[in-house]
mmCIF file of C-alpha atoms in Angstrom:
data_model
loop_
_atom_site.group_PDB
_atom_site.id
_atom_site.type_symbol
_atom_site.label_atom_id
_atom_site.label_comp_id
_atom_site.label_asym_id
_atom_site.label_seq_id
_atom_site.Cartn_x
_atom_site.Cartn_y
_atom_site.Cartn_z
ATOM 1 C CA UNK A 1 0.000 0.000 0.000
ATOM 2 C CA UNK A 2 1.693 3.428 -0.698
ATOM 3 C CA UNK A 3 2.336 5.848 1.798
ATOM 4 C CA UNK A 4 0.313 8.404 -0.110
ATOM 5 C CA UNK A 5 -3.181 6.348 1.495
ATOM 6 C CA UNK A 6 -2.286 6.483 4.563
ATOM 7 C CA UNK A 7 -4.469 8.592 6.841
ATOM 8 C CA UNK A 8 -2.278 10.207 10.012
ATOM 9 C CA UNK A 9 -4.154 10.137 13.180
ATOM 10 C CA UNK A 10 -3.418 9.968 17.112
ATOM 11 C CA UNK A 11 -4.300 7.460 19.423
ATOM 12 C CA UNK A 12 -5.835 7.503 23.155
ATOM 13 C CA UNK A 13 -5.828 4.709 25.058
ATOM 14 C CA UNK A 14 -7.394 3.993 28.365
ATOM 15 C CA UNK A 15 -6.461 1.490 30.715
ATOM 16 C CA UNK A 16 -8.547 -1.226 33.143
ATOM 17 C CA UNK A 17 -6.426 -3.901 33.892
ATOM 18 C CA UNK A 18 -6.479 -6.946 32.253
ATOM 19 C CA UNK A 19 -9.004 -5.656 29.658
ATOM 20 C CA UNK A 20 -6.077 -3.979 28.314
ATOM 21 C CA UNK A 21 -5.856 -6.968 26.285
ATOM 22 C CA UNK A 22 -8.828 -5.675 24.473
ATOM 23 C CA UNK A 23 -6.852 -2.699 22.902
ATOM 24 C CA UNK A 24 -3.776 -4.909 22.167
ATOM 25 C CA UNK A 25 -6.600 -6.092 19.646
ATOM 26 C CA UNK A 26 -7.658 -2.888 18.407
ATOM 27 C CA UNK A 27 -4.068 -2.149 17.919
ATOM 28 C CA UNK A 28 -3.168 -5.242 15.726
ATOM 29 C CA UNK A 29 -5.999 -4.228 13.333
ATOM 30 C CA UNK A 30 -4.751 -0.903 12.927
ATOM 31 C CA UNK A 31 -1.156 -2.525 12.706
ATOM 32 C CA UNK A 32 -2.421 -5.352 9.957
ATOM 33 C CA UNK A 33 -5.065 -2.922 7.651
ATOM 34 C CA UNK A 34 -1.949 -0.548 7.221
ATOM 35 C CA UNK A 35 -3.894 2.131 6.195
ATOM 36 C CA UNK A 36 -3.141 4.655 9.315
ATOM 37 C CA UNK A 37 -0.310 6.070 10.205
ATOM 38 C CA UNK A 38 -0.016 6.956 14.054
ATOM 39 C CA UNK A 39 1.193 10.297 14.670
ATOM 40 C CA UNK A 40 1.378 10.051 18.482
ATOM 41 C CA UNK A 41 0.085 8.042 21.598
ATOM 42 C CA UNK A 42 -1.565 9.076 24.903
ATOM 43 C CA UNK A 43 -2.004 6.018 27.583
ATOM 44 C CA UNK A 44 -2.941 5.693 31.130
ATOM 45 C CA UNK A 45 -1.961 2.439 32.994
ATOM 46 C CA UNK A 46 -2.597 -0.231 30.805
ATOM 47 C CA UNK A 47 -2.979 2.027 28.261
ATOM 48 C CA UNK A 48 0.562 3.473 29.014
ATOM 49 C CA UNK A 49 1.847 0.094 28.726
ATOM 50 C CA UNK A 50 0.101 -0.689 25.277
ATOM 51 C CA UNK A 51 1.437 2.718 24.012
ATOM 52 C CA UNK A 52 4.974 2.260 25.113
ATOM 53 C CA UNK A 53 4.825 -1.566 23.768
ATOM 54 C CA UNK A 54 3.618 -0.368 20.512
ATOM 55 C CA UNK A 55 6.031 2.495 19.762
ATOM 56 C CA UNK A 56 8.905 0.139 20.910
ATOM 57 C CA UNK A 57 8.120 -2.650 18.334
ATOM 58 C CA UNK A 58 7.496 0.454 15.628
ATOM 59 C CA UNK A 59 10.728 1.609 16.394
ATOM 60 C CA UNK A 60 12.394 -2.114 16.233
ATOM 61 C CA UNK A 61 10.488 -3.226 13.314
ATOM 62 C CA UNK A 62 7.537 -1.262 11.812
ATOM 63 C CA UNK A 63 3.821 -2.544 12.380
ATOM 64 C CA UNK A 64 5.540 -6.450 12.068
ATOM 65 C CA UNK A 65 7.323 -5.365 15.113
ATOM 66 C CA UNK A 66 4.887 -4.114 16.824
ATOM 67 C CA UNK A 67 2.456 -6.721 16.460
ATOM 68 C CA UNK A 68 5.020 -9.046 17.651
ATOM 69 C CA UNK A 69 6.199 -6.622 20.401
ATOM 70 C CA UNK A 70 2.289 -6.083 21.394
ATOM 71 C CA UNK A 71 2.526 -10.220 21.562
ATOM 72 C CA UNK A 72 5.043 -10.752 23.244
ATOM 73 C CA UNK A 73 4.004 -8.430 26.276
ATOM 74 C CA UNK A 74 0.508 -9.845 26.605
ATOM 75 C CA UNK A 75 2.151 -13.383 26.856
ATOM 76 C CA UNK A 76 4.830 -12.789 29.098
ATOM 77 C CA UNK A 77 2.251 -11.100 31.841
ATOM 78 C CA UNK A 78 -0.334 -13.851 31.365
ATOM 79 C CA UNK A 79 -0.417 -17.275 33.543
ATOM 80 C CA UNK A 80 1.135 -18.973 30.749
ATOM 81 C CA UNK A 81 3.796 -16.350 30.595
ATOM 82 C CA UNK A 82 7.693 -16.241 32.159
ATOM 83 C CA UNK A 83 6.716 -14.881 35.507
ATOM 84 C CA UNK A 84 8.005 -16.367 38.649
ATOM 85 C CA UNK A 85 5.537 -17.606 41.354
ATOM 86 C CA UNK A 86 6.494 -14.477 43.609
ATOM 87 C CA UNK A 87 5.907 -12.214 40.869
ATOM 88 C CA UNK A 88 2.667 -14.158 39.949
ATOM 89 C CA UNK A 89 1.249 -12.980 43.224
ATOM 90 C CA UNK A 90 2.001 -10.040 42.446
ATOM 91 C CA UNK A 91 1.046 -9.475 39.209
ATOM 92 C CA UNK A 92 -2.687 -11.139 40.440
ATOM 93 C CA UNK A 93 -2.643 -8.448 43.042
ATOM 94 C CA UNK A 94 -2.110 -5.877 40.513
ATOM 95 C CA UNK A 95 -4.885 -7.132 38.615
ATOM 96 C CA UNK A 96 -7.178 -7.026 41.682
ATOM 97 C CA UNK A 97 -6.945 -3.904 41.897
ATOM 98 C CA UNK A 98 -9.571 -3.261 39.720
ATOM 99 C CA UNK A 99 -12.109 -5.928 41.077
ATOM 100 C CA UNK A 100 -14.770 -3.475 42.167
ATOM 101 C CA UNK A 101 -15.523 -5.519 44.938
ATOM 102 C CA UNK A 102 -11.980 -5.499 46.451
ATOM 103 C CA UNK A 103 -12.180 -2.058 46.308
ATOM 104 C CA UNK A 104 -15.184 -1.401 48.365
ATOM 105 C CA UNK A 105 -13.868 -3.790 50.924
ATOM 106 C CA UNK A 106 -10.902 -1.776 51.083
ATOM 107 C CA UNK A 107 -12.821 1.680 51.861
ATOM 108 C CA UNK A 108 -14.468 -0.660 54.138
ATOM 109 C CA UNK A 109 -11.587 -1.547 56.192
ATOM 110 C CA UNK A 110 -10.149 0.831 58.795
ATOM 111 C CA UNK A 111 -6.916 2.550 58.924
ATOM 112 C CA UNK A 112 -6.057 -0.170 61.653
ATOM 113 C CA UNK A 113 -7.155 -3.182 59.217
ATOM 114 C CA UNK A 114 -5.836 -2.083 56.118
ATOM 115 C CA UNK A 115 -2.171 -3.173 55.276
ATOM 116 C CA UNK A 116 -0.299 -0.543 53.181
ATOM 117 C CA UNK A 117 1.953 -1.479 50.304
ATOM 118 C CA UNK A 118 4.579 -0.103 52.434
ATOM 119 C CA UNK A 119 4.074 -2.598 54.833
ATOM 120 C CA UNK A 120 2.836 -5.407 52.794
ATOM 121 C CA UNK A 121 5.373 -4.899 49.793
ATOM 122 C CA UNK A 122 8.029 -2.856 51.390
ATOM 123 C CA UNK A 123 10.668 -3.902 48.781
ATOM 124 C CA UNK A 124 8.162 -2.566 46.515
ATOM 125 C CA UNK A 125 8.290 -5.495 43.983
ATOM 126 C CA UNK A 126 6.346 -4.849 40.745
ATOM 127 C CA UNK A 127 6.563 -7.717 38.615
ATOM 128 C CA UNK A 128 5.417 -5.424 35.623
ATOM 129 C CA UNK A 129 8.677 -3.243 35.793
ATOM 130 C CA UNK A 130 10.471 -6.849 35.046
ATOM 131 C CA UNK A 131 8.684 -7.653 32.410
ATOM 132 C CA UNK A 132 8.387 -3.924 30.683
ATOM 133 C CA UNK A 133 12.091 -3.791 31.024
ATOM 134 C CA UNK A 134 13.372 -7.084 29.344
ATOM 135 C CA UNK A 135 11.088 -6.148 26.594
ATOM 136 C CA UNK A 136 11.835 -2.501 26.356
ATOM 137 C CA UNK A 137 14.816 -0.598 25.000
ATOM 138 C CA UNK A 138 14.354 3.153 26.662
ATOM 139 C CA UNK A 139 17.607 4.648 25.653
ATOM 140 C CA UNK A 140 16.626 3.796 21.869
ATOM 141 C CA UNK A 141 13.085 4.974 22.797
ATOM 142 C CA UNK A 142 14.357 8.290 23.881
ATOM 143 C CA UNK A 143 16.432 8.626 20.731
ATOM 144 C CA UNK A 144 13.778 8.018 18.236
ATOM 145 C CA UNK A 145 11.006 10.543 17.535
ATOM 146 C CA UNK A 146 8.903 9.022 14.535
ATOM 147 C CA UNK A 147 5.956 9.346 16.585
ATOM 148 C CA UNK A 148 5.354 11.274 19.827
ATOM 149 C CA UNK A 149 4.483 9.336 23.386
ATOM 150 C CA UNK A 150 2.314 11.247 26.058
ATOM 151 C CA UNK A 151 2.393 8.411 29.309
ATOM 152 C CA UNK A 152 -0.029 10.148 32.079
ATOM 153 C CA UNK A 153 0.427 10.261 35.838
ATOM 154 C CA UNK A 154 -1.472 11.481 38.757
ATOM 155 C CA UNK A 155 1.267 13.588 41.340
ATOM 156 C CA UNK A 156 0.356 12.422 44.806
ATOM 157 C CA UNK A 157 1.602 15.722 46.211
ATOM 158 C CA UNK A 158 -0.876 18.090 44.329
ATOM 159 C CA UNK A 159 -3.378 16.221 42.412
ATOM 160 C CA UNK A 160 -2.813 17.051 39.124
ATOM 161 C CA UNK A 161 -1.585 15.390 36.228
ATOM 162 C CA UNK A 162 1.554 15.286 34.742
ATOM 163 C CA UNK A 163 2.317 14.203 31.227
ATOM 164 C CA UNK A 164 5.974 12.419 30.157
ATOM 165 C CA UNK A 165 6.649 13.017 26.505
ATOM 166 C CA UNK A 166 9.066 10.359 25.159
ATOM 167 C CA UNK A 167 12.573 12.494 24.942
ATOM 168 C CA UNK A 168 12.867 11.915 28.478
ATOM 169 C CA UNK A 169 10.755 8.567 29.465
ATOM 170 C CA UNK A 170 12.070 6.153 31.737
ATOM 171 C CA UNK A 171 10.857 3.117 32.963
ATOM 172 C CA UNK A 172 10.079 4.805 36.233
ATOM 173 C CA UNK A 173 7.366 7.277 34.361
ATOM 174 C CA UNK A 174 5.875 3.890 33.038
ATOM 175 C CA UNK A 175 5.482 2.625 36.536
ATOM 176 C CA UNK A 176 4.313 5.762 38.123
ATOM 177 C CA UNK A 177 1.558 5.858 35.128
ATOM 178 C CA UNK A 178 0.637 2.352 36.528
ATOM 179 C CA UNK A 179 0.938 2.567 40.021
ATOM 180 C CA UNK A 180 -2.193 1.537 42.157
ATOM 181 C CA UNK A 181 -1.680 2.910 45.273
ATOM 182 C CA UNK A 182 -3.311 0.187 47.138
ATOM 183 C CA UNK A 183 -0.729 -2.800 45.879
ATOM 184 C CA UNK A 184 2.556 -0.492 44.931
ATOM 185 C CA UNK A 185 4.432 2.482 47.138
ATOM 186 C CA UNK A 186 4.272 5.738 45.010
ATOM 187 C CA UNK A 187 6.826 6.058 42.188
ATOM 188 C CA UNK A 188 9.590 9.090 42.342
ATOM 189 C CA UNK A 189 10.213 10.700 39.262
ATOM 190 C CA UNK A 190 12.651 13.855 40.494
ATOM 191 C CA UNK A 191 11.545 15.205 43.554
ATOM 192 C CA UNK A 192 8.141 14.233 43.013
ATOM 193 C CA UNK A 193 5.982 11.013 43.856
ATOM 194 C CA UNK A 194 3.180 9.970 41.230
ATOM 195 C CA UNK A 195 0.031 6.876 41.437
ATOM 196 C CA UNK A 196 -1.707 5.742 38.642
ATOM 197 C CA UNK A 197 -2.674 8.473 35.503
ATOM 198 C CA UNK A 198 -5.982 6.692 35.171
ATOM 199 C CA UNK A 199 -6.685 9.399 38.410
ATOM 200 C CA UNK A 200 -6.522 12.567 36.044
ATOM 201 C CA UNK A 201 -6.012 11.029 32.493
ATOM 202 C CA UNK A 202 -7.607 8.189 31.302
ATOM 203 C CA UNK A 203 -6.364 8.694 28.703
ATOM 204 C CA UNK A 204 -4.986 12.940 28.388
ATOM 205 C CA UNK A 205 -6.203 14.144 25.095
ATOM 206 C CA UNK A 206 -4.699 17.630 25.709
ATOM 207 C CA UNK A 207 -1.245 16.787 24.687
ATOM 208 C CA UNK A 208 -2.225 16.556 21.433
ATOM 209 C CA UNK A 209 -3.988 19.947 21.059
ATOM 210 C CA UNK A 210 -1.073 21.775 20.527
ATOM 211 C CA UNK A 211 1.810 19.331 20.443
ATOM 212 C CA UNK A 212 1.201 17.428 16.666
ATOM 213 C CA UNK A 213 -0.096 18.661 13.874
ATOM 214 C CA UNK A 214 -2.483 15.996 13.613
ATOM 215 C CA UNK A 215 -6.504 16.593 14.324
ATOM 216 C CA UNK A 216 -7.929 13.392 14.131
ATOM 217 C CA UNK A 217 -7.681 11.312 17.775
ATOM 218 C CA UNK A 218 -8.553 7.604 17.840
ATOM 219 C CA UNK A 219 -10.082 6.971 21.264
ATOM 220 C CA UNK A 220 -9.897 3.176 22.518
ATOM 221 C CA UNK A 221 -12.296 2.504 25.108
ATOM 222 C CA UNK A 222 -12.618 0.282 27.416
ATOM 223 C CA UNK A 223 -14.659 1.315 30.442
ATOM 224 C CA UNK A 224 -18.072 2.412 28.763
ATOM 225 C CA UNK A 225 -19.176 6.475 30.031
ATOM 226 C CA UNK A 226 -22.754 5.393 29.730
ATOM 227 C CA UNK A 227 -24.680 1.601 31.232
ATOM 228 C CA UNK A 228 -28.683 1.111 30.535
ATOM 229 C CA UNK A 229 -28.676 -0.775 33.687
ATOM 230 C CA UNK A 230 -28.922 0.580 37.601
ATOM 231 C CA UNK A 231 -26.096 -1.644 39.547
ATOM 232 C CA UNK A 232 -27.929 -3.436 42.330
ATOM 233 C CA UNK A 233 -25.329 -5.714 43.597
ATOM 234 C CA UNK A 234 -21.988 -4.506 45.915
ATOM 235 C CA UNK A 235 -20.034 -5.925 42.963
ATOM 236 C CA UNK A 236 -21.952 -4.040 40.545
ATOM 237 C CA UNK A 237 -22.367 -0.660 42.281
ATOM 238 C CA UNK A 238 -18.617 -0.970 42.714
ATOM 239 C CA UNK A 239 -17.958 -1.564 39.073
ATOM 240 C CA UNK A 240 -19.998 1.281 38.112
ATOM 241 C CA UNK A 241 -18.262 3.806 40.477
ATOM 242 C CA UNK A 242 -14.906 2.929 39.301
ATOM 243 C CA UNK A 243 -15.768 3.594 35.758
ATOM 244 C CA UNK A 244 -17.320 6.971 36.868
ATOM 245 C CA UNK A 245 -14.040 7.923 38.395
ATOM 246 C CA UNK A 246 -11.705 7.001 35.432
ATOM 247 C CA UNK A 247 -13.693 8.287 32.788
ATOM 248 C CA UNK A 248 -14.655 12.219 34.803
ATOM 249 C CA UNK A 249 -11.491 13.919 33.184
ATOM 250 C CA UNK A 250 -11.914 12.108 29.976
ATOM 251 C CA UNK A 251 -15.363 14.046 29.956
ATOM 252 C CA UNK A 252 -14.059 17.055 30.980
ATOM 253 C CA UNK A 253 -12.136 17.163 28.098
ATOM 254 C CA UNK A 254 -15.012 16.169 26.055
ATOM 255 C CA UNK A 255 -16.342 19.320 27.388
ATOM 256 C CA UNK A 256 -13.753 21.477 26.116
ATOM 257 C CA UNK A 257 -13.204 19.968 22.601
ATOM 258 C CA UNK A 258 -17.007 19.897 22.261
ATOM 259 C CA UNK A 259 -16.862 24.019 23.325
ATOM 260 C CA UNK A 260 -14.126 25.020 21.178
ATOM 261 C CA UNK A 261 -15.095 23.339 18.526
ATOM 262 C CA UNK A 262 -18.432 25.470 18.468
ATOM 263 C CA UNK A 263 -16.253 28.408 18.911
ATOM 264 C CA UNK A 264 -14.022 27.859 15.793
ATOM 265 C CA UNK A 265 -17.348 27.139 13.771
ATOM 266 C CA UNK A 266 -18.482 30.169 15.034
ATOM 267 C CA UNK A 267 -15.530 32.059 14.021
ATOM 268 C CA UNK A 268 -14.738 33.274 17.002
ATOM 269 C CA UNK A 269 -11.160 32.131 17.271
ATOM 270 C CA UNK A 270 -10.115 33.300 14.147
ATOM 271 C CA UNK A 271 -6.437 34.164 14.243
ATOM 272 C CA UNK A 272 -5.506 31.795 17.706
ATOM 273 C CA UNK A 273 -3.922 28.491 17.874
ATOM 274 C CA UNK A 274 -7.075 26.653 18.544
ATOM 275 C CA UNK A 275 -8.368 24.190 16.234
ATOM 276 C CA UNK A 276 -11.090 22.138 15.927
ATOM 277 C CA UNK A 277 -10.327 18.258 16.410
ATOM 278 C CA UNK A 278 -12.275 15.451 14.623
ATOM 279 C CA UNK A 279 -13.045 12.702 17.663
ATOM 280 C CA UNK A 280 -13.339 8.857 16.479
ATOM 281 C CA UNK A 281 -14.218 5.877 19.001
ATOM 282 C CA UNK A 282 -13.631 2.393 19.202
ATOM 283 C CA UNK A 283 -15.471 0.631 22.001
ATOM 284 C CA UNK A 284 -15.950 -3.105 22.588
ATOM 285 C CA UNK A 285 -19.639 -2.527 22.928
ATOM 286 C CA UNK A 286 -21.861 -5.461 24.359
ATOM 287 C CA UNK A 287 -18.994 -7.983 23.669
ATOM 288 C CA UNK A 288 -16.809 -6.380 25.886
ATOM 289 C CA UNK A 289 -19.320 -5.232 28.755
ATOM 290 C CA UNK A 290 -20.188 -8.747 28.987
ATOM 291 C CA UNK A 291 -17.595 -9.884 30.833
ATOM 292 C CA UNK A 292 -18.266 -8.966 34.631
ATOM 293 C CA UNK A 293 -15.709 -6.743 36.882
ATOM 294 C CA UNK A 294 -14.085 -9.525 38.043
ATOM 295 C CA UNK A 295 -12.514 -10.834 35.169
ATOM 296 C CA UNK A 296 -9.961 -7.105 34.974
ATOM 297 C CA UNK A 297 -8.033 -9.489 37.761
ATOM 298 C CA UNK A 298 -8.165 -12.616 35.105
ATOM 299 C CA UNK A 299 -4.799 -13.518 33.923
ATOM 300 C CA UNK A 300 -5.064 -16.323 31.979
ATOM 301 C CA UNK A 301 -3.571 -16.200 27.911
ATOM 302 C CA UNK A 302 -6.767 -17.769 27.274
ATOM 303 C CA UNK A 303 -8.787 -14.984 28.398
ATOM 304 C CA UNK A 304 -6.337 -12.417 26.841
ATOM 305 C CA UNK A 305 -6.897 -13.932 23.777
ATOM 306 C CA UNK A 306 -10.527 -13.788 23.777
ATOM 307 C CA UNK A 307 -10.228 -10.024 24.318
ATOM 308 C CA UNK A 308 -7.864 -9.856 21.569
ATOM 309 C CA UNK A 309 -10.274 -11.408 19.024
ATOM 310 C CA UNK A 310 -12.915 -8.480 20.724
ATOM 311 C CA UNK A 311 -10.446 -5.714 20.090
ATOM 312 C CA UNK A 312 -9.558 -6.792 16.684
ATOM 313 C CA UNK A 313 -12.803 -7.133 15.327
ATOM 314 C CA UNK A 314 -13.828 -3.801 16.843
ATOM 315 C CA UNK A 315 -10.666 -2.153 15.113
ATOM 316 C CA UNK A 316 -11.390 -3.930 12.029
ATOM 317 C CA UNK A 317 -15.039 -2.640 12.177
ATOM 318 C CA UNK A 318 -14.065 1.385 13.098
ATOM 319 C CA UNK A 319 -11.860 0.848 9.711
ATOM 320 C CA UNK A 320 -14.382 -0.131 7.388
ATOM 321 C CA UNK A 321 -17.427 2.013 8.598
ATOM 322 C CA UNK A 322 -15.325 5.289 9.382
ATOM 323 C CA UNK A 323 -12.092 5.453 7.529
ATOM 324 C CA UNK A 324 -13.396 7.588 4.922
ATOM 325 C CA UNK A 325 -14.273 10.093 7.564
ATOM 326 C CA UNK A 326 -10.389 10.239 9.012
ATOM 327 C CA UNK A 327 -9.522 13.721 7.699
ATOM 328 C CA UNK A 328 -12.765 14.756 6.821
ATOM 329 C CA UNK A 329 -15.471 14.821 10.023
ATOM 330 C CA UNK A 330 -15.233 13.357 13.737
ATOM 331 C CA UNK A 331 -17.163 10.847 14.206
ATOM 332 C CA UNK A 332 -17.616 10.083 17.751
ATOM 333 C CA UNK A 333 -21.121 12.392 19.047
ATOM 334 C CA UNK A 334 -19.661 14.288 21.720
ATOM 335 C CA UNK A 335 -23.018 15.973 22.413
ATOM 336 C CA UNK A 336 -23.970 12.568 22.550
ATOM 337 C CA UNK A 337 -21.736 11.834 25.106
ATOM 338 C CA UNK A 338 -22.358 14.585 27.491
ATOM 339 C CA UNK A 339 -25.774 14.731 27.516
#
């Protein structure tokens, strides 16, 4: 296929645990159709991970080497993978984070109940760093720039985000971007300390406002804004809370694209640096919400591969009903969204 059909776009990717495997999918569509040609990344946690994964195997060997990059990650942090038993544990704990009902029982516990990481992991072993760093070359990472990285972070300190761009990531900025404050002791990056981006960012879309040229963003979604049903179960109620907190900022900057976007059609920003960006969505829709809470702590290849075949089909789907649009009109409903 030549380079002149190729559509640029950027990509945001959210993260949820284990469903992260879902976006691996979406990615190896993108990867195999060819047709796209990423301009830049924004991730959050899992999303972070999929990001840096992908722009590693880009750099090592084009879209082949990302797919097999993308692969090769998903296998090694699966059951079937080349984890040790101690970093098994770990890895399952890290997972459990986002089991809904885990969570309420820990805002359940009292301060005298509940076991910190500092206590319970005090030689803060993260099974994830081992695996993200045999895989990942982050000296050649740094040196590269054929597409732009945006890895979010939530600073313990004062709440807000902070965004690593990839001339100066590190595998610590990975971590802190993945860092659940109930399993893993807060990542220092400088003189600061940082817990998961998913917090503020899940994904950032801001980055690429005014840092590419590039005004089409890709969103890959995995925990849905909107459910028909009213949780009645602690599992459920749970569930539903924890997508509510990781997708508010993600809204709030639905807000502001939405706004200025009515602005520039307006003509009313004439003349400033504002521009009006085209949103697209890929969601795993009623295949994806099917699988309870519980299984973001699932593990098995088996179950990463399922997600997979979700993802890709999804991907392959957004291609054939909206590529014609890349370049031309969003088409994600934002109103939609926020109403």
């Amino acid at each position: 296929m030549s380079a002149t059909t190729k559509k640029r776009v950027n990509l945001a990717l959210q993260g949820g645990g284990a469903h992260g495997a879902f976006t691996w999918g979406v990615l190896d569509a993108f990867l195999a159709d060819g047709r796209l040609e990423v301009a830049a990344l924004s991730g959050a946690s899992a999303g972070a991970m999929n990001a840096i994964v992908f722009a590693d195997g880009m750099r090592e060997g084009g879209p082949d080497g990302a797919r097999k990059q993308l692969a090769e990650f998903w296998r090694a942090v699966s059951l079937d993978g080349d984890l040790n038993d101690h970093e098994r544990k770990m890895f399952d704990s890290f997972l459990g984070f986002w089991d809904p009902l885990k969570i309420g029982q820990t805002i359940a516990e009292n301060a005298t109940s509940y076991i910190s990481p500092y206590q319970s992991n005090p030689l803060d072993i993260n099974p994830l760093r081992d695996v993200v760093a045999r895989l990942i070359d982050f000296e050649a990472l740094r040196a590269t720039d054929h597409l732009k990285l945006f890895v979010s972070a939530t600073c313990v300190r004062t709440g807000k985000i902070r965004v690593f761009r990839r001339p100066e990531l590190t595998i610590d900025m990975l971590m802190a971007s993945a860092c659940l404050p109930t399993v893993f002791k807060a990542v220092q990056v400088g003189d600061e300390f940082y817990w998961d981006g998913g917090y503020m960012g899940n994904p950032a879309l801001f980055p690429f406002f005014t840092e590419t040229d590039v005004d089409d963003v890709i969103l890959v979604q995995i925990n849905p804004i909107e459910r028909k049903e009213i949780p009645h179960t602690a599992r459920d109620i749970m569930n539903r809370l924890n997508e509510i907190t990781f997708n508010a900022a993600l809204l709030q900057e639905f807000r502001a694209i939405d706004f200025v976007a009515r602005l520039v059609d307006e003509g009313r920003l004439d003349g400033t640096h504002y521009k009006k960006i085209r949103m697209h969505l890929v969601d795993g829709g009623p295949a994806l919400d099917a699988y309870p809470a519980d299984t973001k702590l699932n593990a098995d290849f088996d179950f990463f591969q399922k997600l997979f075949a979700i993802g890709k089909k999804a991907g392959e789907k957004f291609l054939k009903d909206n590529f014609e649009a890349i370049g031309v009109k969003g088409t994600l409903d934002l109103k939609e969204q926020l109403t």
